[in-house]
Short mmCIF file of C-alpha atoms and ligand atoms in Angstrom, two decimals:
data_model
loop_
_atom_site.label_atom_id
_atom_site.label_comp_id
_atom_site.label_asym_id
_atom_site.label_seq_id
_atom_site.Cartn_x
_atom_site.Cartn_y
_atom_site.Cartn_z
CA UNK A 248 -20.78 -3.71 11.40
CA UNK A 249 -19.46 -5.51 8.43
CA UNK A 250 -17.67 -8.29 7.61
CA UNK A 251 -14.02 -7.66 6.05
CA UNK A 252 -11.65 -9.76 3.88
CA UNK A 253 -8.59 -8.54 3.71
CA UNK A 254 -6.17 -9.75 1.08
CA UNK A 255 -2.41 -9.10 1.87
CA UNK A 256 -2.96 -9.15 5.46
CA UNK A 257 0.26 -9.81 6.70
CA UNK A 258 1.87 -6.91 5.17
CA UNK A 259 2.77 -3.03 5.82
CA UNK A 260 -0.80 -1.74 5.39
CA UNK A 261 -2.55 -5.24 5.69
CA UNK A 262 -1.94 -6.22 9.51
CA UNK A 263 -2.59 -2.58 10.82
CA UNK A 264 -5.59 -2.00 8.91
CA UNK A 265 -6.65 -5.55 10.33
CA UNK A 266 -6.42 -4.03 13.73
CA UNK A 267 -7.89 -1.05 12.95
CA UNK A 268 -10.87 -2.22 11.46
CA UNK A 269 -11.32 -5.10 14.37
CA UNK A 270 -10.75 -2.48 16.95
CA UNK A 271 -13.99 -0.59 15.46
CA UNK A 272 -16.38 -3.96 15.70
CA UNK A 273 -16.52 -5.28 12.17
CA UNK A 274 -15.86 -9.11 11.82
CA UNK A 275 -12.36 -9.39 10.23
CA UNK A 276 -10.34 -12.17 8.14
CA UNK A 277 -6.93 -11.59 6.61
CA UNK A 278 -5.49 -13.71 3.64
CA UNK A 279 -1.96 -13.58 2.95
CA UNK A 280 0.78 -16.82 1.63
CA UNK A 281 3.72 -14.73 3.02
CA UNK A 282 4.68 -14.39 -0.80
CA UNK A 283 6.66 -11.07 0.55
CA UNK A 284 8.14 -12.50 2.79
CA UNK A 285 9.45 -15.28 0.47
CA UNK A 286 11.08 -12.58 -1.63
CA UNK A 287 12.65 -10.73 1.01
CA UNK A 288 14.22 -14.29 2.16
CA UNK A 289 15.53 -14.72 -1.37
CA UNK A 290 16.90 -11.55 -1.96
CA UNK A 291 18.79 -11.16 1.93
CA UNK A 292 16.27 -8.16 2.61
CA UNK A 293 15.30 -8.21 6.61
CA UNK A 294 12.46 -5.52 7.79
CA UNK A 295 13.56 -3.13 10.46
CA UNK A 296 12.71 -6.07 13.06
CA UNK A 297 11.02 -9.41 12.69
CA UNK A 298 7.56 -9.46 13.31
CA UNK A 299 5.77 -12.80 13.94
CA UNK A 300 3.29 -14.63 11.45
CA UNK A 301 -0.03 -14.11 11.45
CA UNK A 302 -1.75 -16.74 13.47
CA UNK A 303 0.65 -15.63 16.40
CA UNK A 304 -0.33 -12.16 16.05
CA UNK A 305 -3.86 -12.23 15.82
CA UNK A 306 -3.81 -14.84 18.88
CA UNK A 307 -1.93 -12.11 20.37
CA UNK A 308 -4.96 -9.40 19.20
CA UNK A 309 -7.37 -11.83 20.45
CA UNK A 310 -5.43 -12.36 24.31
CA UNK A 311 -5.38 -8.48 24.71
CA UNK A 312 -8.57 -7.18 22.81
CA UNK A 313 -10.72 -10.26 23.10
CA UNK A 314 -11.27 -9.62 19.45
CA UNK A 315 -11.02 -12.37 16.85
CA UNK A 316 -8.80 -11.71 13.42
CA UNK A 317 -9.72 -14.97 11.23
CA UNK A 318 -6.43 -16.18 9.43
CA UNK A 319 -6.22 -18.06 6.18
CA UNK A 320 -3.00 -18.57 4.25
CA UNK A 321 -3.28 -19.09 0.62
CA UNK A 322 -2.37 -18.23 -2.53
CA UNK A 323 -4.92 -16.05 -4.05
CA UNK A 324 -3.31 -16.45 -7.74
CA UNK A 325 -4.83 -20.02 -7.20
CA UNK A 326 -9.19 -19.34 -7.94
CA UNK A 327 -9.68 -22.38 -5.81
CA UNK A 328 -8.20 -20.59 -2.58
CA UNK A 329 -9.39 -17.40 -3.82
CA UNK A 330 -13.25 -19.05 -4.04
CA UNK A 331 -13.16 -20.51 -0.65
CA UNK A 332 -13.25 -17.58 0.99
CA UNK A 333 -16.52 -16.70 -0.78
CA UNK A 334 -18.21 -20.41 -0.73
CA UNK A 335 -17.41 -21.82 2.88
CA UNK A 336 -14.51 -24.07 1.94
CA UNK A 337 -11.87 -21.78 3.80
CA UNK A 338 -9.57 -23.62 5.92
CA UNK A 339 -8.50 -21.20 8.59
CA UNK A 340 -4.89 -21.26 10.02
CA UNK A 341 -6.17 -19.48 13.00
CA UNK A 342 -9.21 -18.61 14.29
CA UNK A 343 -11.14 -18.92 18.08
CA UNK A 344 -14.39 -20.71 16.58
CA UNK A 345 -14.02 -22.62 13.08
CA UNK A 346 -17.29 -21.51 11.96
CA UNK A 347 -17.73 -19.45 7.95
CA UNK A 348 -18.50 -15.63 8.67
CA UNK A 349 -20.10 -15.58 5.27
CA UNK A 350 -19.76 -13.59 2.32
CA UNK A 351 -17.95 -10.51 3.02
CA UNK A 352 -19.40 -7.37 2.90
CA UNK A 353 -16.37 -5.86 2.03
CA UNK A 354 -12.83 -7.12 0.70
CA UNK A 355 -9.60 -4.49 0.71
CA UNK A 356 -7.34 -6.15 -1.98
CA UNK A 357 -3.80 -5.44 -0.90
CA UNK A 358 -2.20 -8.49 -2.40
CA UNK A 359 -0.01 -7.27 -4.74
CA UNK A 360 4.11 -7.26 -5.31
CA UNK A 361 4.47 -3.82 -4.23
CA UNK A 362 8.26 -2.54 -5.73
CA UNK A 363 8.82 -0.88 -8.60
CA UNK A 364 12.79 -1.82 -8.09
CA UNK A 365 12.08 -5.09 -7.74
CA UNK A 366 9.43 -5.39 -11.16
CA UNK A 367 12.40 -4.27 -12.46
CA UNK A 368 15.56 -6.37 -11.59
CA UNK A 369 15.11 -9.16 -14.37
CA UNK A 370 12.74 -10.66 -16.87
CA UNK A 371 11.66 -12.85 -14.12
CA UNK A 372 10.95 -10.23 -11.11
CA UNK A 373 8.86 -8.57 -13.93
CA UNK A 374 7.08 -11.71 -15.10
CA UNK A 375 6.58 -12.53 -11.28
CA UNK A 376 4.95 -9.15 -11.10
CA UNK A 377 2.68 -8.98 -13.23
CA UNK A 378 1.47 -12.59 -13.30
CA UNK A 379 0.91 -12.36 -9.37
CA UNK A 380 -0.68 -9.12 -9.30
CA UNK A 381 -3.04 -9.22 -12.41
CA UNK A 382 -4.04 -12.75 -11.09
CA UNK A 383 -5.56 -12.52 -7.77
CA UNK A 384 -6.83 -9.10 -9.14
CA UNK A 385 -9.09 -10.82 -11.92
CA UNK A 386 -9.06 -14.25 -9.35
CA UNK A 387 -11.16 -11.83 -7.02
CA UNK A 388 -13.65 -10.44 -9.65
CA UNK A 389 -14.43 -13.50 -10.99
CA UNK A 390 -14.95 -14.83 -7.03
CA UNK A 391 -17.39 -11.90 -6.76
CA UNK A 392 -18.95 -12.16 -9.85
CA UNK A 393 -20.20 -15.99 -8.96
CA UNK A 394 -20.87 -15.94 -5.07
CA UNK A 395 -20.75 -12.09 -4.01
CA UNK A 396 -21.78 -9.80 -6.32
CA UNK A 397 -23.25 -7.35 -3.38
CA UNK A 398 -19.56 -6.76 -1.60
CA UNK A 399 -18.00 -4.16 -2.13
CA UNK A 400 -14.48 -4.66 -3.37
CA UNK A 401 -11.86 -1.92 -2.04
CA UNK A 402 -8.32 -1.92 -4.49
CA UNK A 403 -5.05 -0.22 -3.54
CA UNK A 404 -3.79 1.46 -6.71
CA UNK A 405 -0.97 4.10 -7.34
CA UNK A 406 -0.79 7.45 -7.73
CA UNK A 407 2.06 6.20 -10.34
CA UNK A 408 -0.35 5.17 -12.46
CA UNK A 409 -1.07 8.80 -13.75
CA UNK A 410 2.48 9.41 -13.73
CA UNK A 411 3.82 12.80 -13.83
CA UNK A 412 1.55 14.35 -17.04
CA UNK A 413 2.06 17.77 -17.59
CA UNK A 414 -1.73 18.79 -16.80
CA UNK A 415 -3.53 18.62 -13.52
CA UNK A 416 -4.30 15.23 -12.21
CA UNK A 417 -7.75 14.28 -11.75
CA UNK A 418 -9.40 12.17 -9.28
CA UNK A 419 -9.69 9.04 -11.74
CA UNK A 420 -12.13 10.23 -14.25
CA UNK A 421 -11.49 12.96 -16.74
CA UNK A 422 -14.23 14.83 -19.00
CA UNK A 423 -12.96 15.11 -22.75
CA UNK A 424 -14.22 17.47 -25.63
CA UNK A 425 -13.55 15.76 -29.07
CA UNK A 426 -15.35 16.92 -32.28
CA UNK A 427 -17.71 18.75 -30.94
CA UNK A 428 -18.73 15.82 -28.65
CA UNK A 429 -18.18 14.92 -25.38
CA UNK A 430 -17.13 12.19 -22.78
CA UNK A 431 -15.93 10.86 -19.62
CA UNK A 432 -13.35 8.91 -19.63
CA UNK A 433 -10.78 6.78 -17.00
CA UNK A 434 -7.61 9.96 -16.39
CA UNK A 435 -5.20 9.00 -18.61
CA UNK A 436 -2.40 6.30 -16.96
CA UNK A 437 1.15 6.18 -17.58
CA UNK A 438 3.53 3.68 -15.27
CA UNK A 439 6.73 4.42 -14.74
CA UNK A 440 7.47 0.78 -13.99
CA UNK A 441 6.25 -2.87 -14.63
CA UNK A 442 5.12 -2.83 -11.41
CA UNK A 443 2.73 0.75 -11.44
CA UNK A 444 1.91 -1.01 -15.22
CA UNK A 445 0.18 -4.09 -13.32
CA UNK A 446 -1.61 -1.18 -11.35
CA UNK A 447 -3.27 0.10 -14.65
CA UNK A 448 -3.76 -2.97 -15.91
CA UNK A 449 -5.89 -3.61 -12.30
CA UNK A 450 -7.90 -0.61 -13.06
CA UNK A 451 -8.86 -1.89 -16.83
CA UNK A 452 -9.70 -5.69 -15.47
CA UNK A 453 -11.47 -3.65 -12.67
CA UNK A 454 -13.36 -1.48 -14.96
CA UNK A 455 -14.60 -4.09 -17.14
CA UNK A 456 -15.95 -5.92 -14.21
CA UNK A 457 -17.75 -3.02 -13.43
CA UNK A 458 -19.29 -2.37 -16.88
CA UNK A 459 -19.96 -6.18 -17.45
CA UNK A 460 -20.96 -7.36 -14.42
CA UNK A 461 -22.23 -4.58 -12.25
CA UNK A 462 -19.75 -4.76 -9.59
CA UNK A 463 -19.19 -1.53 -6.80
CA UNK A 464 -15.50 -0.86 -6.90
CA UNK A 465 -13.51 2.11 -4.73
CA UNK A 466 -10.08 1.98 -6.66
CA UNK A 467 -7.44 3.94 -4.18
CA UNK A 468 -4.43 5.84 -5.89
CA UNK A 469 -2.36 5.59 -3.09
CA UNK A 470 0.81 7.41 -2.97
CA UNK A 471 3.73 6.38 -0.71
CA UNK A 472 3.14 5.72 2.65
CA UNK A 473 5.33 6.62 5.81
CA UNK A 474 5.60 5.62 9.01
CA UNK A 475 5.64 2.80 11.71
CA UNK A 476 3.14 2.82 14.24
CA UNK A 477 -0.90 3.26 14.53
CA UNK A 478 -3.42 3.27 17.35
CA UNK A 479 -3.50 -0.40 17.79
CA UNK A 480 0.50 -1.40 16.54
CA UNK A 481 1.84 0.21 19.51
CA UNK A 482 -0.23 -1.72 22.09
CA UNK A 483 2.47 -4.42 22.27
CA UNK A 484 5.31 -5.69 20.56
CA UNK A 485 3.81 -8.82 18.81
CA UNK A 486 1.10 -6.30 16.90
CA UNK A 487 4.24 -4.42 15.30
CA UNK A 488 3.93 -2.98 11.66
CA UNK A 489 6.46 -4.76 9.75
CA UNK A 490 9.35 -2.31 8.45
CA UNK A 491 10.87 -1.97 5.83
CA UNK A 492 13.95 0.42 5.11
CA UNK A 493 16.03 -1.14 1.72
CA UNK A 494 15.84 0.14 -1.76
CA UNK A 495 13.36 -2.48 -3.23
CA UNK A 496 10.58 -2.83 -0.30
CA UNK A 497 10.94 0.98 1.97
CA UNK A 498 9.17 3.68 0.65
CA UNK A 499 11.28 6.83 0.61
CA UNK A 500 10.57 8.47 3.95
CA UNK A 501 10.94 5.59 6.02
CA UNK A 502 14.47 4.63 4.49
CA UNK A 503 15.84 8.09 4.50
CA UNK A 504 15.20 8.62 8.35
CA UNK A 505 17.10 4.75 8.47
CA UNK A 506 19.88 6.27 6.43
CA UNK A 507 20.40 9.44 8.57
CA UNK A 508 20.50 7.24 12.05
CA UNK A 509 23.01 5.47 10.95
CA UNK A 510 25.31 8.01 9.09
CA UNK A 511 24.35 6.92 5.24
CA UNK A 512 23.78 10.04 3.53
CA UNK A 513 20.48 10.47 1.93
CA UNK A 514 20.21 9.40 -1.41
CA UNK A 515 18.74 11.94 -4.08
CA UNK A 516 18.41 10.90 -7.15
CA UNK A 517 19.32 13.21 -9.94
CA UNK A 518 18.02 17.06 -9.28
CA UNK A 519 15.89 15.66 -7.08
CA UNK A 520 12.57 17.85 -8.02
CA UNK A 521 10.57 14.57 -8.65
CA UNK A 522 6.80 15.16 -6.39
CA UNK A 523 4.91 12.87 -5.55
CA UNK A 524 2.11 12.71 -3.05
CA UNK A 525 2.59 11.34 0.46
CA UNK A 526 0.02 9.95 3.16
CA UNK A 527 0.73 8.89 6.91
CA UNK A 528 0.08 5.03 7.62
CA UNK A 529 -2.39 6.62 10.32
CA UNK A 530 -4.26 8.23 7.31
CA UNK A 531 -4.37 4.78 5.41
CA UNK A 532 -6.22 3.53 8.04
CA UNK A 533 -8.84 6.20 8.35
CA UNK A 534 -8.69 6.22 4.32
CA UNK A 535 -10.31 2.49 4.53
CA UNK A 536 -12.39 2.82 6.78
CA UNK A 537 -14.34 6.00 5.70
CA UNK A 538 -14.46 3.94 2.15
CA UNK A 539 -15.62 0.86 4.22
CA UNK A 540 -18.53 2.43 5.72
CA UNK A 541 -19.32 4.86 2.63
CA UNK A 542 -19.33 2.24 0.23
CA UNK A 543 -19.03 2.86 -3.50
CA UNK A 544 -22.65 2.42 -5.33
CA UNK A 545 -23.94 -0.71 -7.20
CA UNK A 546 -22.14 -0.57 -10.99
CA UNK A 547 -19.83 1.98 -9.97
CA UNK A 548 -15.64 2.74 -10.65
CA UNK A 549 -15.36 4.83 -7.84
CA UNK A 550 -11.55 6.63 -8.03
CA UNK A 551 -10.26 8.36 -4.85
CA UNK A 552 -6.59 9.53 -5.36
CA UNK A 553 -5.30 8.78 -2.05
CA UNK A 554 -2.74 11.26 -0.42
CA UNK A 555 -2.85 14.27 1.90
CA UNK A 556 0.34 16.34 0.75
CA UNK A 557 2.91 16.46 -2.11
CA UNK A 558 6.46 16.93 -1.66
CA UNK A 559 9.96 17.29 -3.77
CA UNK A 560 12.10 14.12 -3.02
CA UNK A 561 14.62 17.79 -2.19
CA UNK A 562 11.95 18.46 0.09
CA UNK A 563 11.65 15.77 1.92
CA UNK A 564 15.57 15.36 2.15
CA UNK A 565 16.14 18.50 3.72
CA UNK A 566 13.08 18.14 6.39
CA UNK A 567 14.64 14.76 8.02
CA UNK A 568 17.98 16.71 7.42
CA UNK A 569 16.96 19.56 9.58
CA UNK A 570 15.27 17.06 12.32
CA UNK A 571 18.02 14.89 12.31
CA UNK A 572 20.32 17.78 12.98
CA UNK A 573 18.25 18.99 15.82
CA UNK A 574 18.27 15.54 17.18
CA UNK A 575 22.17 15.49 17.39
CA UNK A 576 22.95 12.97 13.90
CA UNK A 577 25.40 13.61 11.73
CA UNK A 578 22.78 13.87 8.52
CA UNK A 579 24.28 13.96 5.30
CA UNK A 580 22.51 14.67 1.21
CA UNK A 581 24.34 13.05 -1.43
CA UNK A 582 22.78 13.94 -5.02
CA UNK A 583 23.64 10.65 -7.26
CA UNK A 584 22.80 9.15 -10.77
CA UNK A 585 19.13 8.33 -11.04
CA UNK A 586 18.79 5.06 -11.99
CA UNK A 587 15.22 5.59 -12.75
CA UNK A 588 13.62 6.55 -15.89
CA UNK A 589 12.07 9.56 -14.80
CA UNK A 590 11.05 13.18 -15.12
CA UNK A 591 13.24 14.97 -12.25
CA UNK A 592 11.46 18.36 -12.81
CA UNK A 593 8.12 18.62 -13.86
CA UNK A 594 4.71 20.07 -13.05
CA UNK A 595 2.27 18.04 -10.57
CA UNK A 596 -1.11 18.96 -9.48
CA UNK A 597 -2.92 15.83 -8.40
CA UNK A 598 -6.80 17.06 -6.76
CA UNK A 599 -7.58 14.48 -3.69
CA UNK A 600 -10.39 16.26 -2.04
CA UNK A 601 -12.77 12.91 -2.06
CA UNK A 602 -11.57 11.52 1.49
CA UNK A 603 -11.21 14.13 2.52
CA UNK A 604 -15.13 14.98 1.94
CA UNK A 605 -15.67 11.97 3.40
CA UNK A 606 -14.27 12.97 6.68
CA UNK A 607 -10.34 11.66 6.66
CA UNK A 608 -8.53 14.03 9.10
CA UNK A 609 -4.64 14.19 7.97
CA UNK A 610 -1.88 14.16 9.83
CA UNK A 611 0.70 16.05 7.81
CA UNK A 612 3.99 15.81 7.87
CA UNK A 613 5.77 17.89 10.67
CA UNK A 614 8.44 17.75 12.39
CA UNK A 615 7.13 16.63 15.54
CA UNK A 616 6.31 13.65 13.16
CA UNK A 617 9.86 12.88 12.03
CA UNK A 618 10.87 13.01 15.47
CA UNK A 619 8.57 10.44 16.71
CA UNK A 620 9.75 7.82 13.75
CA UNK A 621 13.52 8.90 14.47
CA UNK A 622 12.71 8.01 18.07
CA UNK A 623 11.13 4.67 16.47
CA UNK A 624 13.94 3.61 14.17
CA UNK A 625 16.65 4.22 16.60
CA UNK A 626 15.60 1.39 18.70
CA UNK A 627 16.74 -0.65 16.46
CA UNK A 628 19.80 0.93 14.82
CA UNK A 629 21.96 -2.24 15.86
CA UNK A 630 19.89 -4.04 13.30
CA UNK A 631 20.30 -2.18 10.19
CA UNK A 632 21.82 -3.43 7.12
CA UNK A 633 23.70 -0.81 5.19
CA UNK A 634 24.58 -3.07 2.30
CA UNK A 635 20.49 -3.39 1.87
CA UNK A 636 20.10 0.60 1.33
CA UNK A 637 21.21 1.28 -2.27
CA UNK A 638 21.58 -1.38 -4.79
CA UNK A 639 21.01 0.68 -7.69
CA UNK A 640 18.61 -1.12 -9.41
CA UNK A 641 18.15 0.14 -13.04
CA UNK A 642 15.15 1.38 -14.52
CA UNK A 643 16.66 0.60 -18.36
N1 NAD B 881 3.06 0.97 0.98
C1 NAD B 881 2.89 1.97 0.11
O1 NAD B 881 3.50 3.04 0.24
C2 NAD B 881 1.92 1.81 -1.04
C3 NAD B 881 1.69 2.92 -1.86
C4 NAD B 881 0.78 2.79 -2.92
C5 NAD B 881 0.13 1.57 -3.13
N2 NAD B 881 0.40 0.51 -2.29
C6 NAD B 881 -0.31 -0.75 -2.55
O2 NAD B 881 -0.95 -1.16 -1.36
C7 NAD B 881 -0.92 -2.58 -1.24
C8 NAD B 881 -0.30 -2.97 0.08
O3 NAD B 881 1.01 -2.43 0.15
P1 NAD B 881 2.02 -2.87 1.28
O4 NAD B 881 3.05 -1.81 1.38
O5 NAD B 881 1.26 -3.29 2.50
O6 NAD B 881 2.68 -4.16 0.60
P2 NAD B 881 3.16 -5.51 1.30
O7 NAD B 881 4.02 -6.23 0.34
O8 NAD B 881 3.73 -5.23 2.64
O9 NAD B 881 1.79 -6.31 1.49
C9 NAD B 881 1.20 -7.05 0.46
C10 NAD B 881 0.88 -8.43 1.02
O10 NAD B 881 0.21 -9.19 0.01
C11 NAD B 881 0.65 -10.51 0.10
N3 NAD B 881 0.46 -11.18 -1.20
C12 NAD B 881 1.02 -10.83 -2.39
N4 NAD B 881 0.64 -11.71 -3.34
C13 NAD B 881 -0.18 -12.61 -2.75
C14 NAD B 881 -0.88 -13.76 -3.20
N5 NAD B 881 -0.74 -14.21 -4.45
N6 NAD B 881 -1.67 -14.44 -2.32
C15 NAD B 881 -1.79 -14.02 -1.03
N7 NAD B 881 -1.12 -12.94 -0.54
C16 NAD B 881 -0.32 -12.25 -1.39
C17 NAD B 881 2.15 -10.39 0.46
O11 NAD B 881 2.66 -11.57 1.04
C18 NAD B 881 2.14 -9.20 1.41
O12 NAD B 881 2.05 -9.62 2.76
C19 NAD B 881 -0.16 -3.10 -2.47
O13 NAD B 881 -1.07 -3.48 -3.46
C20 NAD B 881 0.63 -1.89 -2.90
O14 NAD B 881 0.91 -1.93 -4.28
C21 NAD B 881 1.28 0.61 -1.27
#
């Protein structure tokens, strides 16, 4: 069993991968300086419910499993706090036995700003972007370069990095013919946003590590995740999956079931043809794991694009439109002015077979599966903030 940094730990995918990968014996600390939490406090933006910080719920983990989740909050933009947690120095904010665990076999790098919207807002959202994100991304490979250069580092990327080209997408690596000559080169990248922009950037820091200094690398295109409960979340209330439904932080299935509870009709933007791949937050868990205990090899850039189905944003309008209606709301589609920079009709044909062939099972996207978040959200209809839904951020 291995032990498991996990940077971003407090957040969507952090705390429930925590759990996950606790609840299958590996040794687990989370880092996280509640920087997304900050924002959402500046900006009015409350998740679905509140979930407490971490030291209370991994004291909570530890009560009920008997399993320890180290915590550490710190600022990983800062190398001294990123170093500590590779040379002893770590102060932890909660943990049963203050003792080092050592240099990590493994750290999953979630610690990014993770909104396109909000890169977006102002000069200063997108300098706050990319100066956090390309930070604690070259913070950590210099950390591993001096103290670790055995771990294995595991980095959550986008599937927006590719963007939407008009040939098939490749899992990260593309062969070219040039001349007469040929190559293999990193897939061509093309952000839509400052934010997926930070995300390429990541993958050029990351793949100069590599080359330099002989690092092993699994770089996840991760497409937009869904859902709000795992195997370990629903085990009690202070283990929740923080939720978020607005504009800036919810990804687009979890705020359109929000919207159709509470009569706000889904928001389309433009034609509404724009695919992108999905994944269950059940499958980002078993994602991690198979790429914790299959690790990439020394000196490698190993790319896995990370999703298990694609879908229209049409598509996946009229599938919580047709289980909402079975389930007695009053669901509505409103087609309005996109006020992204994007292609709304275009060809997509990413290839993700690599998780799969390492033994991810997906749970696809049924209705059986809306129902169970619809029976989710509703719990907590009473707290939802229309005015948070659609700000209409612009993309120019
Ligand atoms: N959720 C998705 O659908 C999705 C899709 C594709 C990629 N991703 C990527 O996966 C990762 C995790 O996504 P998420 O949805 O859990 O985001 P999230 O915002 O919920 O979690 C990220 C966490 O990192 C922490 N963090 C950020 N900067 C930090 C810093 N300087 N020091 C310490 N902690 C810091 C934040 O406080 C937050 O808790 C992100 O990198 C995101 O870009 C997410």
């Amino acid at each position: 069993m291995s032990h498991i940094l996990i940077l971003g730990g407090d957040g969507y995918l952090g705390w429930p991968t925590a759990m996950h990968l606790s609840s299958r014996g590996h040794e687990v600390t989370v880092v996280d300086n509640y920087y997304k939490r900050a924002i959402c406090k500046d900006l009015h933006i409350n998740p679905l419910y509140e979930v407490p910080d971490l030291s209370v719920r991994a004291k909570r983990w530890h009560e009920i499993t008997g399993k320890e989740i180290k915590v550490c909050v710190s600022d990983l933009t800062n190398i001294n706090s990123m170093n500590a947690l590779f040379n002893g120095k770590c102060n932890y904010d909660w943990c049963v036995e203050k003792k080092y665990t050592g240099i990590p076999d493994t750290i999953v790098h979630y610690a990014e700003q993770p909104s396109a919207p909000y890169s977006l807002m102002n000069n200063t959202t997108a300098n706050n972007t990319i100066s956090n994100n390309l930070l604690v991304t070259n913070n950590l490979l210099y950390s591993v370069k001096e103290y670790s250069r055995d771990s294995h580092i595991i980095k959550l990327g986008t599937m927006g990095e590719y963007g939407t080209p008009n040939i098939d997408i490749e899992e990260g690596w593309i062969d070219i013919e040039h001349n007469g000559r040929n190559g293999k080169f990193l897939f061509p990248r093309q952000g839509s946003s400052i934010y997926h922009t930070t995300k390429v950037m990541d993958t050029d820091l990351i793949w100069f590590a590599v080359r330099t200094w002989e690092l092993k690398v699994t770089d996840l295109m991760q497409g937009p995740v869904y859902g709000i409960e795992t195997e370990e979340s629903i085990i009690d209330k202070d283990l929740s999956i923080i939720f978020f439904y607005d504009e800036i932080f919810g990804t687009i299935l979890n705020r359109f079931i929000t919207q159709a509870i509470i009569d706000y009709p889904l928001t389309v933007y433009g034609k509404g043809g724009q695919t992108r791949g999905y994944l269950n937050i059940k499958d980002t868990m078993q994602c991690i794991e198979k790429a914790v205990i299959n690790p990439a090899k020394d000196s490698e850039l190993r790319i896995f694009n990370q999703i298990t189905e694609t879908f229209s944003v049409n598509q996946l309008a009229d599938k919580v439109y047709n289980v909402g209606q079975q389930l007695g709301f009053n669901v509505m589609i409103e087609s309005i002015e996109n006020p992204r920079k994007e292609a709304e009709e275009h060809y997509y044909n990413p290839k993700y077979q690599g998780l799969l062939e390492l033994g991810v099972k997906p749970h696809y996207l049924d209705d059986l599966v809306l129902e169970g978040m619809f029976n989710q959200v509703i719990k907590y209809r009473d707290n939802i903030k229309k005015d948070i839904i659609f700000k209409g951020i612009k993309w120019i």
